[in-house]
Amino acid sequence: MTTARERVLGRVRAALQDVPADEPAERSLQRTYADSHGMGPTLEVLVDRLDDYKALVRRVRPEELAGQVAAALERRGAQRVVVPSGAPDGWFAETGVERVPDSREDPLPLEALDGVDGAVTGCAVAVAESGTIVLDGEPDQGRRATTLVPDYHLCVVRAEQVVDAVPEAVRMLEPTRPLTWISGPSATSDIELDRVEGVHGPRTLEVLVVAADG
Amino acid sequence: MSATFLGIPPFPEAAHTAVEDSQLRHNLRKATHTIRDKRGQVVDELGDDWSALRSEGAAIKEHTLRHLDHYLEQVEDSVQRAGGTVHWASDAAEANEIVTRLVHETGQSDVVKVKSMATQEIELNQALERAGITAYETDLAELIVQLGDDLPSHILVPAIHLGRAQIREIFLQQMAEWGVPAPPGLTDDPRALAEAARVHLRERFLSTRTAISGANFVVADSGTLVVLESEGNGRMCLTLPETLISVVGIEKIVPTFDDLEVFMQLLPRSSTGERMNPYTSMWTGITPGDGPQEFHLVLLDNGRTDVLGDTVGRQALRCIRCSACLNACPVYERAGGHAYGSVYPGPIGAILTPQLQGMSSEVDKALPYASSLCGACYEVCPVAIDIPEVLVHLREQVAEGPGHTGEKAMMAGAEAALSSPATLDAAQRAASLARGAVPQHLPGLAGNWTDTRSVPEIPEESFRRWWKKRGGERS
Ligand code: SF4
């Protein structure tokens, strides 16, 4: 008896009789398209796009970061936040908010994650043109659930992590890691096409963009 | 894939009042024009680069299709290396059987689902139901459609035919039956409705151990699956459960991870008209300690290899389901998604459905005529599918086939939808053809029409009114 696998592959091969046998199966990108589109100064573009998505966004200098983290959590009224194990302690030097650690090795149960007031993480790459932050599960970004279940996500983006456009970002990413691309808070336009920010993902996304010149 | 039913008013009876018809027309117009404008802006913003991206996108997909056997084997290898299990399904029945068995093996009787056209195509929810498994749709529009026992009408905004007041009614009446009830004071403010959906599904996401998804892309070299979404229900389904089962058509493959450079620009801009959709998840097999620890990929043929074998029609398999062609189409704008009688509506549905199903029924044969060949669909298609070329090609097949006397009458379909009440007569002849092809019990495109109900007779008079409402009038 033939298996479904043999059946499907057999049908595919039968369907492709017109393809010359010596046509190479591998293909590399021609890349006649641009790496980026000259939309403006990288960080300004990123801030503009995030703002457009109704994310809260601030540019800060490195020495202001701890104060700004504290201020953001204070504005949010957060008491307890989940923090992936690899997030730098320095971020929290000026806040008294309780930090609940989480990691792949020692994950919080879902109910506990559902009970915290927010998540504070870093990121792998950010894309200015599309206002996108990419998380790749490294220890400063944590498990995917950490930035999904709590209703508030505070993300620290360092200037050197920001690229202009999507092609540059894709080249920097490691496909075998779990990747989450985030462009603003969760949203829906399913009801009469009126955009509503906030459905199942965090309803508030706040971004601190850290650059030496602020 | 099961029978289509062009010509049957595939709405619940309640949707047939004149008021709701004008609501439908109004919603459709607003939706197609709004998204079309937004798309135009974000596409123009990239200047000449758009056409470079479009050629590359088309070339990647075309190349993959020409070597699909090679890439299918590569996908299988990469996904298994990354800890996933790959299953092959030559048709809907096999795919449903595999998924049902996998869910049974988890010991669960509830699954959460993230919007997937492939699983609609194979009627997975109905198959699961027969096996005692309840599938909960989690995309807001799919939730509305499921609670309302209705059918999707647009690829991107499946509930676009419903207004906020109707959605409020559906939530108030149906949510309790499916889980957490709607709050008693629920208003029809979209914010309140979205909040009700959040509360309704929250517990479900946190407690359900098995999820079913589709995918926008499957990357052959890395074994990565990609899902683009907006609401976060996708992330919930792809992240929180212990077992994830993804059902994916064999045409969704791209060769390399780098190809996403192209598609992550083409798809969001073409689809929602955004520079980027709020969330995209990419996962490769399993990651210890993060996300589902069991992952199954079901590779689905179900007619796709027939499309592949037609050198003109093959290009339909490049489709990345962005829905730009729906929003650009003057016929879709007037006829609405349900008129296509298929999970794939609009111009892409008009070329994909008859090919997937082999043009065996009069209904399928009528679909290639649901167009005026104006070419707007080709202009906006991010992978440059020449839809008019395929339509003409399929019309030739219909004309060459047996019993093609209906051609002239079917041709009237698009005309009637576009302009002239004078063609109504001809359109009705097309309808009688469709009527002749409608079985009393559809094997079931959508559950609402299958297990529990018999298909209503199409009364001459109400069809006339229906067709006229949808297309016969000038707008
Ligand atoms: S045919 Fe082209 S425009 Fe239409 S949905 Fe598919 S990719 Fe988009």
Coordinates of N, CA and C in Angstrom, one line a residue, chain A residues 132-135 144-145 147-148 175 177-183, chain B residues 114 213-219 224-240 244 246 257 260 264 276-284 292:
Chain A
T132 N 8.8 47.8 14.4 CA 8.7 46.5 14.9 C 9.8 46.2 15.9
I133 N 9.5 45.5 16.9 CA 10.5 45.0 17.9 C 10.4 43.4 17.8
V134 N 11.6 42.8 17.6 CA 11.7 41.4 17.6 C 12.3 40.8 18.8
L135 N 11.6 39.9 19.4 CA 12.1 39.1 20.6 C 12.6 37.7 20.1
R144 N 8.2 33.1 25.6 CA 7.2 33.8 24.8 C 6.0 34.2 25.7
A145 N 5.6 33.3 26.6 CA 4.5 33.5 27.4 C 4.6 34.8 28.3
T147 N 5.8 37.7 27.8 CA 5.4 39.0 27.2 C 4.1 38.9 26.5
L148 N 3.3 37.9 26.8 CA 2.0 37.7 26.2 C 0.9 37.7 27.2
P175 N 17.0 31.7 13.0 CA 15.7 31.1 12.8 C 15.3 30.0 13.8
R177 N 15.6 30.1 16.9 CA 15.0 30.6 18.2 C 13.6 30.9 17.9
P178 N 12.7 30.8 19.0 CA 11.3 31.3 18.8 C 11.3 32.8 18.7
L179 N 10.8 33.3 17.6 CA 10.8 34.7 17.3 C 9.4 35.3 17.4
T180 N 9.3 36.4 18.0 CA 8.0 37.2 18.1 C 8.2 38.6 17.6
W181 N 7.6 38.9 16.5 CA 7.6 40.3 16.0 C 6.5 41.1 16.5
I182 N 6.8 42.2 17.2 CA 5.7 43.0 17.8 C 5.7 44.4 17.2
S183 N 4.6 44.8 16.7 CA 4.5 46.1 16.1 C 3.3 46.8 16.8
Chain B
V114 N -6.5 29.0 15.8 CA -6.3 30.3 15.2 C -6.6 30.2 13.7
S213 N -3.5 25.3 14.3 CA -3.2 26.5 13.5 C -3.0 26.2 12.0
G214 N -2.9 27.2 11.2 CA -2.4 27.1 9.9 C -1.0 27.7 9.9
A215 N -0.6 28.2 8.7 CA 0.6 29.0 8.7 C 0.6 29.9 7.4
N216 N 1.2 31.0 7.5 CA 1.4 31.8 6.3 C 2.5 31.4 5.4
F217 N 3.6 30.9 6.1 CA 4.8 30.4 5.4 C 5.4 29.3 6.2
V218 N 6.0 28.3 5.4 CA 6.8 27.3 6.0 C 8.2 27.4 5.3
V219 N 9.2 27.6 6.1 CA 10.5 27.8 5.6 C 11.3 26.5 5.4
T224 N 11.1 26.5 9.8 CA 10.4 27.5 10.6 C 8.9 27.7 10.0
L225 N 7.9 27.8 10.9 CA 6.6 28.2 10.5 C 6.3 29.6 10.9
V226 N 5.5 30.3 10.1 CA 5.3 31.8 10.3 C 3.8 32.0 10.3
V227 N 3.3 32.7 11.4 CA 1.9 33.1 11.4 C 1.9 34.6 11.7
L228 N 1.2 35.4 10.8 CA 1.0 36.8 11.0 C -0.4 37.0 11.5
E229 N -0.6 37.9 12.5 CA -1.9 38.2 13.1 C -1.9 39.5 13.7
S230 N -3.0 39.9 14.3 CA -3.2 41.2 14.9 C -3.5 41.2 16.4
E231 N -4.4 40.2 16.8 CA -5.0 40.3 18.1 C -4.3 39.7 19.3
G232 N -3.4 38.8 19.0 CA -2.7 38.1 20.0 C -3.3 36.7 20.3
N233 N -4.4 36.4 19.7 CA -5.0 35.1 19.8 C -4.1 34.0 19.2
G234 N -3.4 34.4 18.1 CA -2.4 33.5 17.5 C -1.3 33.2 18.4
R235 N -0.7 34.2 19.1 CA 0.3 34.0 20.0 C -0.1 33.1 21.1
M236 N -1.3 33.3 21.6 CA -1.9 32.5 22.7 C -1.9 31.0 22.3
C237 N -2.5 30.8 21.1 CA -2.6 29.4 20.6 C -1.3 28.8 20.3
L238 N -0.3 29.6 19.8 CA 1.0 29.0 19.4 C 1.9 28.9 20.6
T239 N 1.6 29.5 21.7 CA 2.6 29.5 22.8 C 2.2 28.8 24.0
L240 N 0.9 28.9 24.5 CA 0.5 28.4 25.8 C 0.2 26.9 25.8
L244 N 0.8 21.5 19.7 CA 0.4 22.3 18.6 C 0.3 21.5 17.3
S246 N -0.3 22.0 13.3 CA -0.5 23.0 12.2 C -0.8 22.3 10.9
F257 N 15.0 31.0 4.9 CA 14.6 32.0 5.9 C 14.7 33.4 5.4
L260 N 12.0 35.6 3.8 CA 11.1 36.4 4.6 C 11.4 37.9 4.5
M264 N 7.8 39.5 4.4 CA 7.4 40.3 5.6 C 7.2 41.8 5.2
M276 N 3.3 47.0 9.2 CA 3.5 45.7 9.8 C 2.3 45.4 10.6
N277 N 1.9 44.1 10.6 CA 0.8 43.7 11.5 C 1.3 43.6 12.9
P278 N 0.4 43.7 13.9 CA 0.9 43.8 15.3 C 1.8 42.6 15.7
Y279 N 1.4 41.4 15.4 CA 2.2 40.3 15.9 C 2.5 39.3 14.8
T280 N 3.7 38.8 14.8 CA 4.1 37.7 13.9 C 4.9 36.7 14.8
S281 N 4.5 35.4 14.7 CA 5.2 34.4 15.5 C 5.9 33.5 14.5
M282 N 7.2 33.2 14.8 CA 8.0 32.3 14.0 C 8.5 31.2 14.9
W283 N 8.3 29.9 14.6 CA 8.8 28.9 15.5 C 9.3 27.7 14.6
T284 N 10.4 27.1 15.2 CA 11.0 26.0 14.5 C 11.0 24.8 15.4
P292 N 4.8 25.1 23.1 CA 4.4 23.7 23.1 C 5.6 22.7 23.0

